Tab-separated table of C-alpha atoms in Angstrom:
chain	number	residue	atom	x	y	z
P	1	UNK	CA	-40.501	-8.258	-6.679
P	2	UNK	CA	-39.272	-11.214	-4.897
P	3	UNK	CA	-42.163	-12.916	-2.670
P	4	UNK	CA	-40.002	-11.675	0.750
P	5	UNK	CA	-39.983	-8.052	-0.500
P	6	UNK	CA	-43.890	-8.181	-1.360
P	7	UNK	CA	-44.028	-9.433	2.342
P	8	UNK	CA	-42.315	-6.621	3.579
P	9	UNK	CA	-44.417	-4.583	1.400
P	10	UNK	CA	-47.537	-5.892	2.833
P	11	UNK	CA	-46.479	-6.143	6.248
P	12	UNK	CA	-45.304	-2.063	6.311
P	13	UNK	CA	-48.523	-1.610	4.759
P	14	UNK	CA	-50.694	-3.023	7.005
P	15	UNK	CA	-49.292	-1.636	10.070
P	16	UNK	CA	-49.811	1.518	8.613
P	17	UNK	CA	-53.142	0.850	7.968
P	18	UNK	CA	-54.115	-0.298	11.171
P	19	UNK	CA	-52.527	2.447	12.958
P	20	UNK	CA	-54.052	5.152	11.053
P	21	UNK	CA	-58.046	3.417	11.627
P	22	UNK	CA	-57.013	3.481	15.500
P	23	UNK	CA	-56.210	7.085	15.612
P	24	UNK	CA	-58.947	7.873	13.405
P	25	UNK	CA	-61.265	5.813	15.675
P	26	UNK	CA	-60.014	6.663	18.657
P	27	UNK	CA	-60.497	10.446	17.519
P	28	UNK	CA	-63.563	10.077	16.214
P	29	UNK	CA	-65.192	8.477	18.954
P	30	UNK	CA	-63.580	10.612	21.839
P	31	UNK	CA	-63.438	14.418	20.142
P	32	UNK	CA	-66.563	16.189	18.785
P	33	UNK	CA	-65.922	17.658	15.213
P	34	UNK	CA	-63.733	20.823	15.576
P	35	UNK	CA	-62.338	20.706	19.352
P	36	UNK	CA	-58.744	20.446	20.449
P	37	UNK	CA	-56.434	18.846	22.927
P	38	UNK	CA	-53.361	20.796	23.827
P	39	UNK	CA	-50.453	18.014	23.592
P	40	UNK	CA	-47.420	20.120	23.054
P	41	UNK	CA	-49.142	23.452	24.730
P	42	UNK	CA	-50.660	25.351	21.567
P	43	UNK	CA	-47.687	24.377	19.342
P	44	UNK	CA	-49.108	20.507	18.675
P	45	UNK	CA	-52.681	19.840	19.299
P	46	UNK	CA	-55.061	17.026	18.481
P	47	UNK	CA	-57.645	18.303	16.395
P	48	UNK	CA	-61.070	16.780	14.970
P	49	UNK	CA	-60.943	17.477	11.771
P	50	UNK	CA	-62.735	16.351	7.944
P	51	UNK	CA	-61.173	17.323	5.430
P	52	UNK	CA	-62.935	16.268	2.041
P	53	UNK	CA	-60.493	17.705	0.089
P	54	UNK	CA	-56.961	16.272	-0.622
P	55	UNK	CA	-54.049	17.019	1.414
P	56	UNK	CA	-53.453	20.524	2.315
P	57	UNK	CA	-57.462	21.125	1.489
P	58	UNK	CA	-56.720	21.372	-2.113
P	59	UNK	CA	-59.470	20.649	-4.247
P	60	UNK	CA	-62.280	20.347	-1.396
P	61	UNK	CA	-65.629	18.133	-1.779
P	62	UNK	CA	-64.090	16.691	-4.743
P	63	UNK	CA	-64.663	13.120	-2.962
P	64	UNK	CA	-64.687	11.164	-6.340
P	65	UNK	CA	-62.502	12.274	-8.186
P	66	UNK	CA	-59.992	11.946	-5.306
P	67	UNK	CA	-61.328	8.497	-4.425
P	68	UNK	CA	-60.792	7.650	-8.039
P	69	UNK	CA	-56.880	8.930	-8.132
P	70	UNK	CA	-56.681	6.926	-4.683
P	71	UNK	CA	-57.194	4.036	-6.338
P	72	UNK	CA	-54.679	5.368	-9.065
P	73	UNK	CA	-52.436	5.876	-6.395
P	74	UNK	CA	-52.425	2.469	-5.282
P	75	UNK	CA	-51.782	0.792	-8.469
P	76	UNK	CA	-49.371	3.165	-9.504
P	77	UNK	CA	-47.188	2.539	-6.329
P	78	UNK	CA	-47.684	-1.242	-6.367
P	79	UNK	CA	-46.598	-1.448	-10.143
P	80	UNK	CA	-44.379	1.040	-10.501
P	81	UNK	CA	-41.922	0.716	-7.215
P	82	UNK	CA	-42.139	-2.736	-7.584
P	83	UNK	CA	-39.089	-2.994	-9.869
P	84	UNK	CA	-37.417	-0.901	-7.314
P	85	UNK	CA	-38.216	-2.174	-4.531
P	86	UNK	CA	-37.061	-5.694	-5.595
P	87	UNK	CA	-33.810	-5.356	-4.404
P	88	UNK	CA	-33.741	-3.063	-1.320
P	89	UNK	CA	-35.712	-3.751	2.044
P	90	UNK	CA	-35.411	0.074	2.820
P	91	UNK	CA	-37.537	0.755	-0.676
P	92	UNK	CA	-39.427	-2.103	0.103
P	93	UNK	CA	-40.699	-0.506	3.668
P	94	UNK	CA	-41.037	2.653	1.863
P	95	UNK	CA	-43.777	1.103	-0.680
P	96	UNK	CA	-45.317	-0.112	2.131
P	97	UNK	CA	-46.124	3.339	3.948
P	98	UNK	CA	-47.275	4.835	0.880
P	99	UNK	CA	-49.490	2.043	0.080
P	100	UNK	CA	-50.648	1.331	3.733
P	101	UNK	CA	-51.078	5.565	3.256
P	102	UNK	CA	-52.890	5.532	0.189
P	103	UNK	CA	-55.312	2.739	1.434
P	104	UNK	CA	-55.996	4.542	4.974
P	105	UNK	CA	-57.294	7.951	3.352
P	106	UNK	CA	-59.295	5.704	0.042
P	107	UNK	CA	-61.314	3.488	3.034
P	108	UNK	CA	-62.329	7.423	4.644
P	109	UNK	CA	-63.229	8.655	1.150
P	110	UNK	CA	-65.260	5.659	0.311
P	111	UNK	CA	-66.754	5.089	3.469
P	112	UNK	CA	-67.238	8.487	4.790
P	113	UNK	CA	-66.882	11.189	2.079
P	114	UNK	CA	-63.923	12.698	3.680
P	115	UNK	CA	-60.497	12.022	6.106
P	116	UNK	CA	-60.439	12.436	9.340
P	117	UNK	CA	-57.110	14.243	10.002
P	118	UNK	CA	-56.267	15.060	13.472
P	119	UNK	CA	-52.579	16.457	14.323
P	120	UNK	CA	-52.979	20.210	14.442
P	121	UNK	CA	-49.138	22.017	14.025
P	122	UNK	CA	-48.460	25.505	14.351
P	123	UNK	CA	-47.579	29.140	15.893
P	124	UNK	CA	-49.478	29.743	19.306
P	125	UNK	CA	-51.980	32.689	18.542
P	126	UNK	CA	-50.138	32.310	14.759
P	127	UNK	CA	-50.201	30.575	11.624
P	128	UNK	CA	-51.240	26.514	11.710
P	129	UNK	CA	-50.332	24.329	9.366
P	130	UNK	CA	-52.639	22.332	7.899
P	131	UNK	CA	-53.790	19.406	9.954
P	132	UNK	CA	-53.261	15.713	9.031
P	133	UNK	CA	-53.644	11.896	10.340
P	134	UNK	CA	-51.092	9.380	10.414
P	135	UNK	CA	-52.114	8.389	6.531
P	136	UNK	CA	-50.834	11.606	5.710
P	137	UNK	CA	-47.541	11.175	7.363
P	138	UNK	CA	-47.053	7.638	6.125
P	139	UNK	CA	-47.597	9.068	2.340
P	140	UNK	CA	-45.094	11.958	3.192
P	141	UNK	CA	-42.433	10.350	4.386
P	142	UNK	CA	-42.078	7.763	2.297
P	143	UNK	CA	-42.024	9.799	-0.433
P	144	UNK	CA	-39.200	11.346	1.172
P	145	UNK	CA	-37.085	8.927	2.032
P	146	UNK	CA	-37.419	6.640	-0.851
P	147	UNK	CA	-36.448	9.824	-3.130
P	148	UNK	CA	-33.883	10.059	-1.068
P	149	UNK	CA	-32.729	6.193	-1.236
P	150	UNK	CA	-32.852	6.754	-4.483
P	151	UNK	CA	-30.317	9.830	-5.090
P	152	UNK	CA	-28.013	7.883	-2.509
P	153	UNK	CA	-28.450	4.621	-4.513
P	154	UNK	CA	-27.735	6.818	-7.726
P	155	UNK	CA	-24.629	8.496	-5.774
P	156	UNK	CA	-23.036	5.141	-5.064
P	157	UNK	CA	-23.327	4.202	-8.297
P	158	UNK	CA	-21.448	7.026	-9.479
P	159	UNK	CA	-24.296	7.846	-11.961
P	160	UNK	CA	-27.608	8.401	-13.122
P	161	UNK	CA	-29.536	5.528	-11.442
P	162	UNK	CA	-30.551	2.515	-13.610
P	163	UNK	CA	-34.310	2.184	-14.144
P	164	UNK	CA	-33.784	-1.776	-14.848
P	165	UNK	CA	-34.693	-2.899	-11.817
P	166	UNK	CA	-31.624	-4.002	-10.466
P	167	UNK	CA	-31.268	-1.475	-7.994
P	168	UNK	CA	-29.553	-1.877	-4.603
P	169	UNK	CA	-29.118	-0.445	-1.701
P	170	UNK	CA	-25.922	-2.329	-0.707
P	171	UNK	CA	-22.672	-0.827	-1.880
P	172	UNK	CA	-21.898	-2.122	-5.581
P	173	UNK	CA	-19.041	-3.698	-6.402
P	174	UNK	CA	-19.732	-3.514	-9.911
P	175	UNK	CA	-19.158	0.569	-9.293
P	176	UNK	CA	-17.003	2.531	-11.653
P	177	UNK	CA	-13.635	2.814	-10.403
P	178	UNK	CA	-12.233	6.222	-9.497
P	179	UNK	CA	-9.632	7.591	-12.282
């Protein structure tokens, strides 16, 4: 990865980062475990929650073994997207909310034994869906959209997407020609 992408890597990352340990903070320090703020009327709430589990509550007070695929997590990102990220900003800033992600939730684990997670979604007087912090989010969507990148990336290429590292985001010119 070129030292401009790792840049835009880092810099992604540690906005992430710091915006997540605000929330959390400013959660933590104003909200009492388990009480809500309407935001959206009962449809979107801020909610105090730990979570020691991993996302969705899936394997709960399982601290270190999660903390332990955190740091997995980390390394796999950082060595495997960095051959794709190497040519495309948009991957680049993807990497960099994953990784800002991944470190946000690892610093609660280690520090804390759980996450704090805080936005509360769901059906007034219904189902919720399970709450999560801006880590969370990060993680999601850039799993999303650099899947997605990639399938366009793939599509403009006319084929399955080379793995070489070469990728780009910018329209080829070294496409197939239509026949």
């Amino acid at each position: 990865m070129s030292r401009r992408r790792a840049i835009l890597v880092a810099i992604v990352a540690i906005v992430v980062f710091v915006a997540d340990r605000i929330a959390k903070i400013l959660v933590e320090s104003n909200m009492p475990v388990g009480s809500s703020i309407d935001v959206a009327g009962p449809w979107i709430r801020i909610s105090h929650v730990t979570n020691t589990g991993a996302a969705f509550g899936l394997l709960p007070e399982r601290t270190t073994l999660l903390s332990i695929l955190s740091v997995g997590a980390v390394f796999a990102i950082v060595f495997y997207y960095r051959r794709l990220a190497r040519d495309s900003r948009l991957i680049a800033a993807t990497l960099g909310m994953q990784l800002g992600g991944a470190i946000g939730n690892l610093v609660d684990r280690i520090g804390q034994g759980y996450v704090v997670d805080f936005v509360d979604v769901g059906v007034p007087d219904g189902p919720r869906f399970w709450s999560f912090n801006v880590a969370d989010s990060s993680i999601v969507v850039g799993i999303i959209a650099v899947t997605v990148l990639l399938w366009w990336q793939e599509r403009a290429r006319g084929g399955p997407a080379a793995m070489s590292g070469t990728a780009s985001l910018e329209p080829a010119s070294s496409a197939r020609p239509r026949e």
